[in-house]
Amino acid sequence: DQQVKQNSPSLSVQEGRISILNCDYTNSMFDYFLWYKKYPAEGPTFLISISSIKDKNEDGRFTVFLNKSAKHLSLHIVPSQPGDSAVYFCAAAGASGTYKYIFGTGTRLKVLA
Amino acid sequence: GAGVSQSPSNKVTEKGKDVELRCDPISGHTALYWYRQRLGQGLEFLIYFQGNSAPDKSGLPSDRFSAERTGESVSTLTIQRTQQEDSAVYLCASSFGRTEKLFFGSGTQLSVL
């Protein structure tokens, strides 16, 4: 049972354009969401988070949008840069009263120069 | 160091042998997580420790897997009688507590021949 889903395994975007990465979840009890970036042979690094009391959080070029009614969140990267090329994971927590983070399967973003 | 440290970085073992993976979390972090990433897959939750509470072991795939944590410090993940399907990168993460971002180590690449 995949509670957090990233349905696009890969995405290619031209440098300077917007990258939009999507994530869907099934459990309405999730109340905290994270996005991570992962380069090969490295551990994931934190990008941005959002709690369920908000619908948007922005940090520089990165913005996360949360649509609770649709159980959907998205990460926008504007403008995209070649260094953004990595695998992006979304994660959700809060469903069981603990903070066990459930991760999606990831989306590989390639930003073309 | 200031980050999450995992050892060994690489481990090659023969099918049927036991292995022990170590994680040193960031000092003061009360929560510690183990995940694994098999080739081409997402991050799979294994186990979660939070302070002195009973660990959440719901992600351990079989009784060959076990983990311990000494207080709020080092954790070891033990895999007994390794199988080829155990081959993966095992990632450890720690956080200060609830609704706090996870800091990941670089992982242990386990290869079972």
Short mmCIF file of C-alpha atoms in Angstrom, two decimals:
data_model
loop_
_atom_site.label_atom_id
_atom_site.label_comp_id
_atom_site.label_asym_id
_atom_site.label_seq_id
_atom_site.Cartn_x
_atom_site.Cartn_y
_atom_site.Cartn_z
CA ASP A 1 0.00 0.00 0.00
CA GLN A 2 1.83 3.07 -1.27
CA GLN A 3 0.61 5.92 0.93
CA VAL A 4 2.80 8.52 -0.77
CA LYS A 5 2.99 8.42 -4.54
CA GLN A 6 5.14 10.20 -7.08
CA ASN A 7 3.68 9.08 -10.35
CA SER A 8 6.29 10.65 -12.62
CA PRO A 9 9.55 8.73 -12.41
CA SER A 10 11.38 11.33 -14.47
CA LEU A 11 11.11 14.89 -15.75
CA SER A 12 13.25 16.93 -18.14
CA VAL A 13 13.15 20.72 -18.11
CA GLN A 14 15.09 23.39 -19.95
CA GLU A 15 17.38 25.59 -17.87
CA GLY A 16 15.60 28.75 -16.74
CA ARG A 17 12.12 27.25 -17.00
CA ILE A 18 9.87 26.05 -14.20
CA SER A 19 10.12 22.50 -12.84
CA ILE A 20 6.97 21.11 -11.25
CA LEU A 21 7.22 17.90 -9.27
CA ASN A 22 4.05 16.28 -8.01
CA CYS A 23 3.21 14.10 -5.05
CA ASP A 24 -0.07 12.49 -3.98
CA TYR A 25 -0.94 10.90 -0.66
CA THR A 26 -3.77 8.71 0.47
CA ASN A 27 -3.92 9.19 4.24
CA SER A 28 -5.80 12.31 5.31
CA MET A 29 -4.14 12.12 8.72
CA PHE A 30 -0.77 13.21 7.32
CA ASP A 31 -0.13 16.72 8.56
CA TYR A 32 3.49 17.47 7.77
CA PHE A 33 5.26 17.17 4.44
CA LEU A 34 8.87 17.40 3.36
CA TRP A 35 10.75 17.52 0.06
CA TYR A 36 14.25 16.09 -0.27
CA LYS A 37 16.83 16.13 -3.03
CA LYS A 38 19.25 13.26 -3.58
CA TYR A 39 22.41 13.12 -5.63
CA PRO A 40 24.00 9.76 -6.49
CA ALA A 41 26.05 8.19 -3.68
CA GLU A 42 24.88 10.83 -1.18
CA GLY A 43 22.17 10.88 1.45
CA PRO A 44 19.03 12.89 0.76
CA THR A 45 19.20 16.55 1.75
CA PHE A 46 16.29 18.59 3.01
CA LEU A 47 14.79 21.19 0.69
CA ILE A 48 11.55 22.54 2.06
CA SER A 49 8.65 21.58 4.32
CA ILE A 50 5.01 22.47 4.79
CA SER A 51 2.52 21.76 7.53
CA SER A 52 -1.15 21.12 6.91
CA ILE A 53 -2.16 24.48 8.35
CA LYS A 54 -0.60 26.16 5.32
CA ASP A 55 -1.19 25.84 1.60
CA LYS A 56 2.06 27.38 0.43
CA ASN A 57 5.63 27.71 1.63
CA GLU A 58 8.39 29.48 -0.25
CA ASP A 59 12.16 29.42 0.11
CA GLY A 60 14.12 31.16 -2.61
CA ARG A 61 13.64 29.34 -5.89
CA PHE A 62 11.63 26.57 -4.21
CA THR A 63 7.91 26.72 -3.45
CA VAL A 64 5.75 23.92 -2.11
CA PHE A 65 1.99 23.97 -2.57
CA LEU A 66 -0.40 21.82 -0.56
CA ASN A 67 -3.95 20.99 -1.62
CA LYS A 68 -5.43 19.08 1.31
CA SER A 69 -8.78 18.40 -0.30
CA ALA A 70 -7.04 16.74 -3.25
CA LYS A 71 -4.34 15.17 -1.04
CA HIS A 72 -1.78 16.59 -3.39
CA LEU A 73 1.39 18.60 -3.05
CA SER A 74 3.77 19.98 -5.59
CA LEU A 75 7.26 21.44 -5.62
CA HIS A 76 7.98 24.29 -7.99
CA ILE A 77 11.55 25.25 -8.87
CA VAL A 78 11.92 28.58 -10.63
CA PRO A 79 14.17 29.16 -12.46
CA SER A 80 15.54 25.64 -12.89
CA GLN A 81 19.32 25.26 -12.97
CA PRO A 82 21.51 22.36 -14.14
CA GLY A 83 22.64 21.83 -10.53
CA ASP A 84 19.05 21.02 -9.65
CA SER A 85 19.37 17.76 -11.58
CA ALA A 86 18.79 15.08 -8.94
CA VAL A 87 16.14 12.72 -7.61
CA TYR A 88 13.44 14.46 -5.60
CA PHE A 89 11.48 12.70 -2.88
CA CYS A 90 8.39 13.87 -1.06
CA ALA A 91 7.66 12.55 2.42
CA ALA A 92 4.66 12.74 4.73
CA ALA A 93 4.22 12.20 8.45
CA GLY A 94 1.73 12.43 11.27
CA ALA A 95 -0.70 9.69 10.34
CA SER A 96 -0.03 7.37 13.23
CA GLY A 97 0.47 9.99 15.91
CA THR A 98 4.20 9.56 15.58
CA TYR A 99 6.55 11.12 13.12
CA LYS A 100 7.35 8.13 10.97
CA TYR A 101 8.08 9.72 7.61
CA ILE A 102 6.76 7.85 4.60
CA PHE A 103 8.62 8.63 1.38
CA GLY A 104 7.48 8.50 -2.20
CA THR A 105 9.41 6.64 -4.89
CA GLY A 106 11.09 9.77 -6.22
CA THR A 107 11.17 11.77 -9.45
CA ARG A 108 14.41 12.14 -11.36
CA LEU A 109 14.73 15.72 -12.58
CA LYS A 110 17.07 16.57 -15.41
CA VAL A 111 17.65 20.23 -16.16
CA LEU A 112 19.03 20.71 -19.64
CA ALA A 113 21.53 23.48 -20.25
CA GLY B 1 31.51 15.57 13.07
CA ALA B 2 28.39 17.64 12.80
CA GLY B 3 26.41 15.31 10.55
CA VAL B 4 24.93 11.82 10.69
CA SER B 5 27.71 9.29 10.31
CA GLN B 6 27.24 5.76 8.98
CA SER B 7 29.69 2.91 8.82
CA PRO B 8 30.81 1.07 6.88
CA SER B 9 30.17 3.04 3.70
CA ASN B 10 30.33 -0.19 1.70
CA LYS B 11 29.85 -3.78 2.74
CA VAL B 12 30.13 -6.86 0.57
CA THR B 13 29.04 -10.11 2.16
CA GLU B 14 28.17 -13.64 1.23
CA LYS B 15 24.62 -14.94 1.30
CA GLY B 16 23.82 -16.39 4.70
CA LYS B 17 26.25 -14.22 6.68
CA ASP B 18 25.16 -11.72 9.32
CA VAL B 19 25.95 -8.01 8.94
CA GLU B 20 25.84 -5.08 11.32
CA LEU B 21 25.44 -1.49 10.18
CA ARG B 22 26.15 1.44 12.42
CA CYS B 23 24.67 4.92 12.67
CA ASP B 24 25.90 7.85 14.76
CA PRO B 25 23.16 10.49 14.80
CA ILE B 26 23.62 14.20 15.34
CA SER B 27 24.18 14.91 19.02
CA GLY B 28 20.95 15.89 20.77
CA HIS B 29 18.66 14.42 18.16
CA THR B 30 16.02 12.34 19.87
CA ALA B 31 14.59 10.66 16.78
CA LEU B 32 16.47 8.15 14.62
CA TYR B 33 15.27 6.44 11.48
CA TRP B 34 16.49 3.62 9.26
CA TYR B 35 15.46 3.47 5.62
CA ARG B 36 16.66 1.41 2.71
CA GLN B 37 16.76 2.13 -0.99
CA ARG B 38 16.95 -0.76 -3.36
CA LEU B 39 18.19 -0.14 -6.88
CA GLY B 40 15.70 1.98 -8.80
CA GLN B 41 13.31 2.15 -5.85
CA GLY B 42 12.23 4.80 -3.37
CA LEU B 43 13.09 5.11 0.30
CA GLU B 44 11.56 2.25 2.25
CA PHE B 45 10.91 2.87 5.94
CA LEU B 46 12.39 0.23 8.26
CA ILE B 47 12.35 1.40 11.87
CA TYR B 48 11.98 4.57 13.95
CA PHE B 49 13.26 5.36 17.44
CA GLN B 50 11.92 8.34 19.39
CA GLY B 51 13.50 9.06 22.75
CA ASN B 52 12.69 6.38 25.30
CA SER B 53 9.50 5.26 23.58
CA ALA B 54 9.16 1.78 22.15
CA PRO B 55 10.53 1.79 18.59
CA ASP B 56 8.20 1.59 15.60
CA LYS B 57 9.38 -1.58 13.88
CA SER B 58 6.52 -1.77 11.42
CA GLY B 59 8.77 -1.45 8.38
CA LEU B 60 11.18 -4.28 9.12
CA PRO B 61 10.71 -6.75 6.23
CA SER B 62 11.36 -9.94 8.19
CA ASP B 63 12.52 -11.26 11.53
CA ARG B 64 16.06 -11.42 10.12
CA PHE B 65 16.17 -7.65 10.59
CA SER B 66 16.61 -6.02 13.98
CA ALA B 67 17.83 -2.70 15.29
CA GLU B 68 18.90 -1.28 18.59
CA ARG B 69 19.61 2.17 19.86
CA THR B 70 21.57 3.04 22.98
CA GLY B 71 19.78 5.91 24.67
CA GLU B 72 19.77 8.82 22.27
CA SER B 73 23.01 7.90 20.58
CA VAL B 74 24.36 5.15 18.37
CA SER B 75 22.11 2.72 16.55
CA THR B 76 22.95 -0.59 14.92
CA LEU B 77 20.91 -2.37 12.28
CA THR B 78 21.56 -6.11 12.14
CA ILE B 79 20.62 -8.35 9.27
CA GLN B 80 20.94 -12.06 9.96
CA ARG B 81 21.37 -14.74 7.29
CA THR B 82 21.58 -12.15 4.52
CA GLN B 83 19.84 -12.79 1.22
CA GLN B 84 20.54 -11.29 -2.18
CA GLU B 85 17.32 -9.25 -2.00
CA ASP B 86 18.79 -7.46 1.05
CA SER B 87 21.23 -5.71 -1.28
CA ALA B 88 20.46 -2.00 -1.01
CA VAL B 89 21.67 1.30 0.35
CA TYR B 90 20.76 1.51 4.02
CA LEU B 91 20.20 5.09 5.12
CA CYS B 92 20.06 6.42 8.64
CA ALA B 93 18.51 9.77 9.56
CA SER B 94 18.03 11.71 12.76
CA SER B 95 15.93 14.65 13.83
CA PHE B 96 15.48 16.82 16.88
CA GLY B 97 11.91 15.66 17.33
CA ARG B 98 8.44 16.01 15.98
CA THR B 99 7.88 18.13 12.87
CA GLU B 100 11.56 18.55 12.42
CA LYS B 101 13.39 17.80 9.22
CA LEU B 102 15.43 14.65 8.95
CA PHE B 103 19.17 14.76 8.47
CA PHE B 104 20.47 11.79 6.52
CA GLY B 105 23.81 10.05 6.53
CA SER B 106 25.47 9.03 3.28
CA GLY B 107 24.32 5.45 3.68
CA THR B 108 25.84 1.98 3.68
CA GLN B 109 25.88 0.22 0.33
CA LEU B 110 25.25 -3.44 1.14
CA SER B 111 25.95 -6.04 -1.53
CA VAL B 112 25.03 -9.66 -0.86
CA LEU B 113 26.71 -12.08 -3.25
#
